[in-house]
XYZ file of C-alpha atoms in Angstrom:
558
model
C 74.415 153.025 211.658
C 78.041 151.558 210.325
C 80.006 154.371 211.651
C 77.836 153.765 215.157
C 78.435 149.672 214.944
C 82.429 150.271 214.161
C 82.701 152.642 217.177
C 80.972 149.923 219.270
C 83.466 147.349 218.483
C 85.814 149.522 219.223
C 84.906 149.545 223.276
C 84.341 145.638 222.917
C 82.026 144.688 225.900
C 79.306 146.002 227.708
C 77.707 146.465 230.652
C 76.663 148.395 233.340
C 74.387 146.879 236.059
C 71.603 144.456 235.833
C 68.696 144.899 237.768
C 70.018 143.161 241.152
C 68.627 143.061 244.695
C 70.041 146.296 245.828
C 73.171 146.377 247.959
C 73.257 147.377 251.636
C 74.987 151.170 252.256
C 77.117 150.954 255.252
C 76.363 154.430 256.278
C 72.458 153.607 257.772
C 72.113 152.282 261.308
C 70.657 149.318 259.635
C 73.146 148.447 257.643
C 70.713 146.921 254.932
C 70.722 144.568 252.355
C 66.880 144.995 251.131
C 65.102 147.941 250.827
C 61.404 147.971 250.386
C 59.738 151.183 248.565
C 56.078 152.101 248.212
C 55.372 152.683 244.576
C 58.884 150.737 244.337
C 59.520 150.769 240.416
C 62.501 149.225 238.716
C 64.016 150.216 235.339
C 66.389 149.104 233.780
C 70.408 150.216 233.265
C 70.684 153.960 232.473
C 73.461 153.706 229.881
C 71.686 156.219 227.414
C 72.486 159.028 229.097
C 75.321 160.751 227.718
C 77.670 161.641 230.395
C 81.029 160.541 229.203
C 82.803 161.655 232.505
C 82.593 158.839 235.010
C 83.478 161.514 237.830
C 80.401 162.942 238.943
C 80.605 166.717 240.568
C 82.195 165.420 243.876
C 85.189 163.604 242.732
C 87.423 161.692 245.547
C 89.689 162.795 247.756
C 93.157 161.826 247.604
C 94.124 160.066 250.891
C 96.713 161.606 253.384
C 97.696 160.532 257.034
C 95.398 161.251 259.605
C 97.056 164.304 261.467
C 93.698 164.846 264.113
C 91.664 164.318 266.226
C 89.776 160.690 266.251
C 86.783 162.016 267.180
C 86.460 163.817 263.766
C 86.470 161.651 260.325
C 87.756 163.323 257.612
C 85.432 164.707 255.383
C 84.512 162.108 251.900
C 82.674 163.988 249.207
C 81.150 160.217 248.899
C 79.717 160.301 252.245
C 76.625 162.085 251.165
C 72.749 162.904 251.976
C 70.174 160.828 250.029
C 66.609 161.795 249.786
C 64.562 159.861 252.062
C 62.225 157.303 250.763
C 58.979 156.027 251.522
C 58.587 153.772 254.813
C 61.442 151.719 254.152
C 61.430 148.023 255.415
C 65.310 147.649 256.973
C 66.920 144.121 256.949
C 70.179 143.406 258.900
C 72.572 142.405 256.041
C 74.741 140.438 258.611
C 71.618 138.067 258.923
C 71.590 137.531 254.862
C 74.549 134.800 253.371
C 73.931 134.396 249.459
C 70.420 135.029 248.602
C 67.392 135.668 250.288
C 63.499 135.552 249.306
C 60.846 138.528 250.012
C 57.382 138.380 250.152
C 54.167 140.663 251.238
C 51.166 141.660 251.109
C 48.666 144.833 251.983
C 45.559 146.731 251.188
C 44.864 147.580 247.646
C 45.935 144.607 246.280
C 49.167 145.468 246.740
C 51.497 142.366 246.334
C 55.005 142.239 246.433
C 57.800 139.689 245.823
C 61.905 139.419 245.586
C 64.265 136.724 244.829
C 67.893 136.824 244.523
C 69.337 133.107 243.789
C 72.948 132.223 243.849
C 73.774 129.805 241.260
C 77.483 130.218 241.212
C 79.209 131.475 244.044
C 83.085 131.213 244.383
C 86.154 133.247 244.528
C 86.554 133.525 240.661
C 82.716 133.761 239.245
C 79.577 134.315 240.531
C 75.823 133.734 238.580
C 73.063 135.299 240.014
C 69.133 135.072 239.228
C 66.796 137.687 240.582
C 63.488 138.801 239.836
C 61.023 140.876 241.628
C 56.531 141.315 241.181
C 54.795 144.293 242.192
C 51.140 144.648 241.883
C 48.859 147.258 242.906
C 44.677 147.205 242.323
C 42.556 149.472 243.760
C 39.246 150.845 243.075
C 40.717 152.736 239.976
C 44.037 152.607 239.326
C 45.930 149.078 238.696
C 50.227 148.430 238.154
C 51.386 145.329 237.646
C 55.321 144.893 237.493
C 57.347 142.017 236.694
C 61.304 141.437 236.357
C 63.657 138.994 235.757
C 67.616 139.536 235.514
C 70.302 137.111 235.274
C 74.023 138.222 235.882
C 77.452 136.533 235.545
C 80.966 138.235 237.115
C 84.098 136.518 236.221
C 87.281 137.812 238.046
C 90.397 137.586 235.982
C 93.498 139.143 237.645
C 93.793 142.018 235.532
C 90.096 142.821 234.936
C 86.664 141.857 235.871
C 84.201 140.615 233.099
C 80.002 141.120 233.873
C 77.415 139.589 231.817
C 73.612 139.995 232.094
C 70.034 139.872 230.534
C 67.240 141.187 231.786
C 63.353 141.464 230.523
C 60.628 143.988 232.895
C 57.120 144.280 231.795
C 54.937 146.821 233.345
C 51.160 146.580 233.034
C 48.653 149.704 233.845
C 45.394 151.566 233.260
C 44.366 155.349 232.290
C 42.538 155.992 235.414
C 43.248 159.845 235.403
C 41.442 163.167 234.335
C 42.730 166.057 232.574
C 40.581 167.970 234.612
C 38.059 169.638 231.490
C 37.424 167.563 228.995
C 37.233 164.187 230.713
C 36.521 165.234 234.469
C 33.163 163.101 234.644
C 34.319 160.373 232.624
C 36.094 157.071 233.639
C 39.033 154.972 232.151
C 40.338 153.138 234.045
C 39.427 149.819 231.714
C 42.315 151.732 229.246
C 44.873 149.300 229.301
C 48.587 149.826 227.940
C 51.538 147.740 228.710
C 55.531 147.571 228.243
C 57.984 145.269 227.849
C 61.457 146.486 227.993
C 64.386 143.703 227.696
C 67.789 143.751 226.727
C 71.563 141.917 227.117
C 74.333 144.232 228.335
C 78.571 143.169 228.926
C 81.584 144.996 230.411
C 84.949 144.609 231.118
C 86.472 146.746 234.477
C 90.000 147.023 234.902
C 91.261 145.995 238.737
C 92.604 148.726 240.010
C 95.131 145.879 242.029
C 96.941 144.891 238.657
C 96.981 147.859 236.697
C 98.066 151.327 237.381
C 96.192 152.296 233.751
C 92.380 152.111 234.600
C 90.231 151.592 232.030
C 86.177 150.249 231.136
C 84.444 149.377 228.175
C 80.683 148.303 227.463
C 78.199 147.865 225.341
C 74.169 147.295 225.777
C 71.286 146.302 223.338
C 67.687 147.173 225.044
C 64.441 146.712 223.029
C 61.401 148.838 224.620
C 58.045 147.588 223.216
C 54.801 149.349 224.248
C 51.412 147.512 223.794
C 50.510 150.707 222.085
C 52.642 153.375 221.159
C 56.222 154.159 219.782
C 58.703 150.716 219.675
C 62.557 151.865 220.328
C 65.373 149.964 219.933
C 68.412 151.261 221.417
C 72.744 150.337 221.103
C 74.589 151.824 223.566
C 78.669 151.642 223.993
C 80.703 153.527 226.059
C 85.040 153.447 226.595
C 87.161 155.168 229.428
C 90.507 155.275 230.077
C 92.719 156.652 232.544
C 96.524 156.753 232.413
C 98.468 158.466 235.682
C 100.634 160.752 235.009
C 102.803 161.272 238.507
C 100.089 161.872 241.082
C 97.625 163.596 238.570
C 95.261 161.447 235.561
C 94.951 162.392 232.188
C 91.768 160.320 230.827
C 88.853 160.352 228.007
C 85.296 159.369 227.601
C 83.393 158.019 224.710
C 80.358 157.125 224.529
C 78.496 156.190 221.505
C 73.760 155.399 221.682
C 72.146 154.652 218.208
C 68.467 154.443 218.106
C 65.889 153.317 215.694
C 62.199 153.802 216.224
C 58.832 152.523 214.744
C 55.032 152.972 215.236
C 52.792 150.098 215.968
C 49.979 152.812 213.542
C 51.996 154.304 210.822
C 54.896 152.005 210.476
C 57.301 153.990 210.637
C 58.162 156.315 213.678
C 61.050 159.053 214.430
C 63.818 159.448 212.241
C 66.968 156.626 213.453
C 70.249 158.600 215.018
C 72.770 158.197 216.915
C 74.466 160.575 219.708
C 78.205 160.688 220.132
C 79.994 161.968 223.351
C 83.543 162.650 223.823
C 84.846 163.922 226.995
C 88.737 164.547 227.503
C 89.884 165.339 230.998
C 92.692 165.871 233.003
C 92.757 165.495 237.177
C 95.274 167.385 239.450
C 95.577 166.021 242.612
C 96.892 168.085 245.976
C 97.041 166.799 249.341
C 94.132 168.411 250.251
C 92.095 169.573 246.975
C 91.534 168.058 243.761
C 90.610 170.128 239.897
C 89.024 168.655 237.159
C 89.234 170.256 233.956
C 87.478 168.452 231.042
C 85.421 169.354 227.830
C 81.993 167.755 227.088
C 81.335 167.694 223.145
C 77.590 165.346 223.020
C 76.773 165.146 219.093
C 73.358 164.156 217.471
C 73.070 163.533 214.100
C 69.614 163.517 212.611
C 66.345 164.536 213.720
C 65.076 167.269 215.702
C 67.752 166.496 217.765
C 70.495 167.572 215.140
C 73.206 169.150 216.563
C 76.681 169.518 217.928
C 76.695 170.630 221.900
C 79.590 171.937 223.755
C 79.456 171.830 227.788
C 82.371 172.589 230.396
C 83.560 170.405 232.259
C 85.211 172.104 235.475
C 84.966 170.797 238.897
C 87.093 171.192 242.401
C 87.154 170.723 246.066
C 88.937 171.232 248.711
C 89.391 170.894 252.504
C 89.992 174.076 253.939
C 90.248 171.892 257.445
C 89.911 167.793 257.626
C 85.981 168.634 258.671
C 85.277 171.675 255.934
C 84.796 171.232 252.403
C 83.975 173.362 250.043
C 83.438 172.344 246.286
C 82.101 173.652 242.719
C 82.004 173.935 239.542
C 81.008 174.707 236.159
C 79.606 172.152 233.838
C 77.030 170.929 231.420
C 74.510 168.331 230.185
C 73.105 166.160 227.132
C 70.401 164.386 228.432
C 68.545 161.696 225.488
C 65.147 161.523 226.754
C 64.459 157.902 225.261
C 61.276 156.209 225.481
C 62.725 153.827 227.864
C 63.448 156.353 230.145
C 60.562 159.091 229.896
C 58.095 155.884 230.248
C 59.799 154.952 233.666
C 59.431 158.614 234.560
C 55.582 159.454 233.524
C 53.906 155.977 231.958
C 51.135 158.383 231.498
C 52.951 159.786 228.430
C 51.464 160.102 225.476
C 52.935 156.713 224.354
C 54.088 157.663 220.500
C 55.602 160.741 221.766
C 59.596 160.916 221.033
C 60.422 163.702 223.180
C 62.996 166.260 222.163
C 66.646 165.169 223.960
C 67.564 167.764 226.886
C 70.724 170.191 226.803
C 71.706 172.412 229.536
C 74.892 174.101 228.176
C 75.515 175.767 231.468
C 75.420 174.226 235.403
C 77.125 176.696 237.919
C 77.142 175.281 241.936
C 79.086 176.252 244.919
C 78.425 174.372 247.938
C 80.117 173.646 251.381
C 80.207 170.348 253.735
C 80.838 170.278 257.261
C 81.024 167.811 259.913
C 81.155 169.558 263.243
C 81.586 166.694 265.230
C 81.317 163.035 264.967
C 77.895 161.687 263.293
C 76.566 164.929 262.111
C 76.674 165.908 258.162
C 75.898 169.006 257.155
C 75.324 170.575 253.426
C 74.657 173.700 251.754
C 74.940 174.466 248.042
C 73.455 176.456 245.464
C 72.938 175.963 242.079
C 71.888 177.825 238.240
C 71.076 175.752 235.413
C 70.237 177.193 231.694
C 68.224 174.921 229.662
C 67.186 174.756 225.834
C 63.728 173.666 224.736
C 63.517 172.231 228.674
C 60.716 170.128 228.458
C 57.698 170.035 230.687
C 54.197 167.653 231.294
C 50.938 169.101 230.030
C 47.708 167.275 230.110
C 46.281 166.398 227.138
C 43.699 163.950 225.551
C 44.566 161.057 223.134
C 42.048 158.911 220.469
C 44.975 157.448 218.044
C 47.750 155.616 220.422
C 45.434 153.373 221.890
C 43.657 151.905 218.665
C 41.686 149.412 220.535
C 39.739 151.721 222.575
C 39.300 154.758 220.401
C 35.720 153.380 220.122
C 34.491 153.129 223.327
C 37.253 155.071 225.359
C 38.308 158.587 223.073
C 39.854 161.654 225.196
C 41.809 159.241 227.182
C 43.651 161.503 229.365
C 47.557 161.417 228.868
C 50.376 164.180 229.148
C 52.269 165.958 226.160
C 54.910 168.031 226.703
C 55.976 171.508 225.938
C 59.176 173.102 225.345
C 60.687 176.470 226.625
C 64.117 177.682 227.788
C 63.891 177.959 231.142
C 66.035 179.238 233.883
C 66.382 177.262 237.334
C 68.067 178.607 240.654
C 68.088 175.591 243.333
C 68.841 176.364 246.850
C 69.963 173.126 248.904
C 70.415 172.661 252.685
C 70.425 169.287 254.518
C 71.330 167.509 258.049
C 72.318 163.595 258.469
C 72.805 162.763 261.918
C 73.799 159.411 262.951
C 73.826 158.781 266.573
C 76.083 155.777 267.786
C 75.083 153.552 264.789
C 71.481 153.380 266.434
C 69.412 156.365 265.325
C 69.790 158.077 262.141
C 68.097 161.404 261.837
C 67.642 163.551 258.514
C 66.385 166.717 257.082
C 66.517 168.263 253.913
C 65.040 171.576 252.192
C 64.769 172.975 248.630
C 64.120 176.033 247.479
C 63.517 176.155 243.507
C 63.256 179.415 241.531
C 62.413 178.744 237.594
C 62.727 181.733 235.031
C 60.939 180.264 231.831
C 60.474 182.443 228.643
C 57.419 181.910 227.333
C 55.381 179.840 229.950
C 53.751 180.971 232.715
C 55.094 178.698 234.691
C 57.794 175.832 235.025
C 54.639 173.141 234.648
C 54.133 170.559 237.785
C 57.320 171.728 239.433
C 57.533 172.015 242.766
C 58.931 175.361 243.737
C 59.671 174.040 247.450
C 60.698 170.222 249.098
C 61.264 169.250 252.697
C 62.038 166.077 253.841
C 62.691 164.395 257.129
C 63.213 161.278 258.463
C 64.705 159.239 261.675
C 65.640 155.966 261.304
C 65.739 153.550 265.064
C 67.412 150.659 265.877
C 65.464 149.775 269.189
C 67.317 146.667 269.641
C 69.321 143.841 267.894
C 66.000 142.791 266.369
C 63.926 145.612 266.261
C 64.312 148.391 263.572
C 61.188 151.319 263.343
C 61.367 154.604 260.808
C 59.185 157.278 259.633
C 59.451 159.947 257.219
C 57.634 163.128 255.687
C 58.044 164.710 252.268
C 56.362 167.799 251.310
C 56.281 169.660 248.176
C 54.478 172.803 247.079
C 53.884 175.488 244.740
C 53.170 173.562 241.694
C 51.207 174.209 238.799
C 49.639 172.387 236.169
C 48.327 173.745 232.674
C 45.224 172.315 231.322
C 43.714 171.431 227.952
C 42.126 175.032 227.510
C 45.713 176.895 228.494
C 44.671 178.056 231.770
C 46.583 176.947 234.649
C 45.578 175.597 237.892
C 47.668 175.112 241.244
C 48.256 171.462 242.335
C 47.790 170.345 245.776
C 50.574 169.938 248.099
C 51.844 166.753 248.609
C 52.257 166.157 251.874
C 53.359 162.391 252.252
C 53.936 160.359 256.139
C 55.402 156.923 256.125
C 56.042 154.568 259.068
C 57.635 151.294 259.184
C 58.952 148.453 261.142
C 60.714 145.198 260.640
C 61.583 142.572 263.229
C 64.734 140.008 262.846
C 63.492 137.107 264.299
C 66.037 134.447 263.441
C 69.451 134.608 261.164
C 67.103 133.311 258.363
C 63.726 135.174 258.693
C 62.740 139.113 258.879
C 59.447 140.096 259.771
C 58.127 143.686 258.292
C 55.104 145.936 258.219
C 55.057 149.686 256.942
C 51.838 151.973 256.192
C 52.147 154.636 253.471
C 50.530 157.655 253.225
C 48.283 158.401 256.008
C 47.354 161.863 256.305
C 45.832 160.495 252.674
C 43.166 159.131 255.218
C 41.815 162.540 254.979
C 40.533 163.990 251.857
C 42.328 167.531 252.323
C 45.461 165.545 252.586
C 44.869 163.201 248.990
C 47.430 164.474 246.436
C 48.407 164.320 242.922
C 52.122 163.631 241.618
C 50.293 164.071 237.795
C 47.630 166.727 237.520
C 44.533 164.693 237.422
C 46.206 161.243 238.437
C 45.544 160.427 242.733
C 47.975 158.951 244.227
C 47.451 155.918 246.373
C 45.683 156.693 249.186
C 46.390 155.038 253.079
C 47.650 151.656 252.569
C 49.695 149.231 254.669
C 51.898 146.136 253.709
C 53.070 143.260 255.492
C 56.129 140.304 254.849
C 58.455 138.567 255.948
C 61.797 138.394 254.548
C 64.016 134.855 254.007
C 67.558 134.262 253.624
C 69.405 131.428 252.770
C-alpha cells in the first residue's frame, strides 16, 4: 500500500470522466445531444482497467493534403460503426444551449429523469451538476437507479484541470430461477442494493501550448453492497508523449490498489495492487502509421499473483484515400472489480471476487472501405487466447443475503467458472448515411469459442446481427427502429447439464418531435415481438427480460 500511495503522487491528479449527460456524435443524422436507452444503466469511470496505452487498436491518421476527389472523404480509423442501441430518443443538439431537463414515463413503472445544470459557464471554467433516476417495477422484477455527479474544468493555457464527485445507488430484487432447484419458487421480495461513490482529478496537457503531451490522474471509488463483498479501490494513471521529428516516443503507467471486506466474515479478499507499464514508440508515414509497444500488467498478491507480458503492435495504412487496412498483435489485463462485474451481471453472487482476466495474445486483421460518399464499410477478423476466462453459471445462494436466509434460501444468483478458452470473431458491418437525413446500419458476428474443459463457452452467443435506420422526416420530426438478434447460447445449470437459451430477438421503435428551441417531445416502445410468448427472452439463464413496454417525455432545454 506505500509503494502504491508513492506511485500515486507521483502522477499528481486524477480524473477521467464523471458521469455527464452524454455528448452529441456528429456523425448521426440527428446530431444528438441526449440519448435515451431502454434498460439505460450508468456506471461509473472505468479507470481500473489496466490498459496503459491510451491508443486504442485504430490509432490516427496523420493528416496530408487532400489530392482527390471531393466526393470521397478520406478514410478516419475514428469514423467508426457502433452497435445499435435500443429505440433511441434523438434530440437536435442545435436546439439545446447549457443544460437541459428530461423527463418520462411508460408501462411497467418505468420512470425516467435527467438533469444537466450549468452553474459556471465561461471561457476559463465551467461547473456542472447532473443527475439522472431510472426506475423500473413490474409484476416481478424491480430496478431502481439513482445518480448524482458534479464536475469542474478549469482551462489554464498550458493544461486543462477536471474535478468531479459522483455517488450512484442501484436498488433491485432476485426475481430469477436457476431453472432446477428454484423453478417453482418466487423471490422477487430478495432485495440487495449498491452504492458506489467516489472523487476523481486530472490534469490534460493542451495540445495548443505544448508540443510534449502529457496526462495524469488519480481516482478514489468506494463500492458498498447492501449485502455482499465492500471494495475500495485507488486508481492513478501517467502518460507522456515527447515527439521526436514526426514520430512519438511515449510511456504508460498506471497504478489500482484495492482493499476488500465482507459485511459476514469481516474480512474479505486479500488487498493488492496491479501495476502497468507500457513503453511505446509511434512512426508516422504519410499514409500509414506503426505502433510498437510492450504491455507488462503486474499483480501482487492473491489469486491474482503474477507478472503478465502482452504485445503491443498495431498499424494501418491507406492503400488508397478510401481503403484501409489495419492490424495487429496485442494483449490484455483486465481487473474484474466488483464495481465493474456488478454493472455487468448485478445478479452475481455478491461476495464473489472474481479472478482478474488475461489474454496474453489478440491477433486482428481487418479492412475499411468507403466506396463512395456516406457509405462505411468493415470487415475484420479476430483470435483471442484467454487464461482462466471466466464465464456465468447459475447457482443458488443462503449466506450473502443474511436477512433472508430464513424465509428466502436457494436464492438464485450466478457463479462463475474458469477455463482457457479460445475465441475466433468474425466481424462485418455497413453505415450508410444518406444526405445527413437517413442513417442506415447493419452489422453481423460470427463467434467460434474453443474452451478446454467446458462444454461450452457458457451464455455466449455464438452469432449477432444488428440493424437499424435512423430518419430525419423533417426539421422536427426524427423516427428509428432497430433489431438485434443473438443465438446459439448455452447455459449450464445447477446439476452440470446444459441447456440452450432462447434467442433473443429484440425490435425497438422510436420517435421524438422538436416542437420549439426549448422543448422535445419523445415516445419509443421496446421490445415487441416480446408481446408474444415464443418471442420472451433471457439475457441471464432464468432471468426474463422486460417484456413490451413503451415510454413517453418530453425533453427541456434551457
Amino acid at each position: 500500500m506505500k509503494y502504491s500511495i508513492y506511485l500515486l503522487l507521483l502522477f499528481g491528479v486524477i480524473g477521467t470522466q464523471i458521469i455527464t449527460a452524454q455528448v452529441a456524435k456528429n456523425d448521426t443524422i440527428a446530431k444528438r445531444n441526449v440519448i435515451i436507452e431502454r434498460d439505460y444503466t450508468p456506471t461509473a469511470p472505468e479507470v481500473h482497467r489496466i490498459e496503459a496505452n491510451p491508443i486504442v487498436t485504430e490509432p490516427e491518421i496523420k493528416t496530408s493534403p487532400v489530392t482527390f476527389s471531393d466526393q470521397i472523404s478520406p478514410l478516419s480509423p475514428s469514423f467508426d460503426l457502433h452497435k445499435w442501441q435500443a429505440a433511441v430518443v434523438q434530440i437536435n443538439q442545435d436546439r439545446f444551449h447549457n443544460g437541459y431537463a428530461l423527463i418520462g414515463g411508460g408501462y411497467y413503472g418505468n420512470i425516467l429523469g435527467d438533469l444537466l445544470l450549468p452553474i459556471v459557464n465561461d471561457p476559463a471554467q465551467k461547473l456542472t451538476f447532473n443527475t439522472h433516476v431510472n426506475s423500473l417495477f413490474g409484476d416481478k422484477q424491480q430496478h431502481l437507479v439513482t445518480n448524482f455527479g458534479l464536475n469542474y474544468t478549469y482551462y489554464f493555457h498550458p493544461f486543462n484541470l477536471h474535478i468531479g464527485a459522483y455517488f450512484r445507488r442501484e436498488e433491485f430484487n432476485y426475481y430469477g430461477t436457476d431453472g432446477i432447484v428454484t423453478a417453482t419458487k418466487t423471490f422477487k421480495d430478495s432485495i440487495n442494493h449498491f452504492v458506489n461513490g467516489g472523487i476523481l482529478a486530472q490534469i490534460q496537457s493542451n495540445p495548443n501550448s505544448s508540443k510534449v503531451n502529457y496526462s495524469a490522474s488519480i481516482k478514489y471509488n468506494s463500492f458498498v453492497p447492501g449485502f455482499g463483498l465492500h471494495e475500495q479501490q485507488i486508481n492513478g494513471f501517467g502518460n507522456i508523449e515527447i515527439p521526436i521529428n514526426t514520430n512519438q516516443l511515449g510511456v504508460s503507467v498506471n497504478l489500482a490498489n484495492f482493499s476488500y471486506n465482507n459485511h459476514l466474515a469481516g474480512t474479505g479478499y486479500a488487498n493488492y495492487s496491479v501495476i502497468g507499464v507500457n513503453p511505446y514508440f509511434n512512426i508516422l508515414g504519410d499514409i500509414w502509421k506503426v505502433h510498437i509497444g510492450l504491455k507488462d500488467d503486474v499483480a501482487t498478491a492473491g489469486n491474482n499473483k503474477r507478472i503478465n507480458f502482452m504485445p503491443d503492435i498495431t498499424a494501418n495504412i491507406n492503400l488508397i484515400p478510401s481503403v484501409m487496412i489495419y492490424g495487429g498483435i496485442t494483449g490484455d489485463y483486465h481487473v474484474n472489480s466488483m464495481e465493474n462485474m456488478m454493472n455487468n451481471n448485478r445478479y452475481l453472487v455478491p461476495d464473489l471476487r472474481v479472478t482478474d482476466s488475461y489474454t496474453p495474445i489478440d491477433v486482428f486483421l481487418g479492412i475499411k472501405s468507403t466506396p463512395f460518399a456516406g457509405l462505411l464499410l468493415n470487415g475484420s477478423i479476430d483470435y483471442k487466447h484467454s487464461d482462466k476466462q471466466y464465464f456465468y453459471v447459475n447457482t443458488v445462494d443462503s449466506t450473502s443475503l443474511h436477512p433472508f436466509t430464513t424465509n428466502y434460501m436457494d436464492v438464485p444468483m450466478f457463479n462463475v467458472i474458469y477455463d482457457n478458452a479460445q475465441e475466433a470473431t468474425v466481424d462485418l458491418s455497413g453505415h450508410y448515411n444518406w444526405k445527413d437525413e437517413q442513417v442506415i446500419f447493419l452489422e453481423a458476428k460470427y463467434h467460434y469459442w474453443h474452451t478446454q474443459t467446458l462444454a461450452h463457452a457458457w451464455m455466449q452467443p455464438s452469432f449477432e446481427f444488428s440493424t437499424g435506420i435512423d430518419k430525419k422526416v423533417s426539421q422536427h420530426i426524427f423516427l428509428n427502429a432497430n433489431y438485434y438478434f443473438a443465438g446459439g447460447r448455452y447455459a449450464m445449470q445447477l446439476n452440470g447439464s446444459s441447456v440452450m437459451m432462447k434467442n433473443i430477438n429484440d425490435v425497438n421503435l422510436g420517435a421524438s418531435y422538436s416542437y420549439s428551441d426549448w422543448l422535445t417531445a419523445f415516445i419509443r416502445v421496446n421490445n415487441i415481438l416480446g408481446l408474444s410468448p415464443s418471442f420472451r427472452y433471457q439475457t441471464w439463464y432464468g432471468y426474463d427480460a422486460v417484456g413490451c413496454n413503451f415510454q413517453i417525455g418530453a425533453a427541456f432545454s434551457f
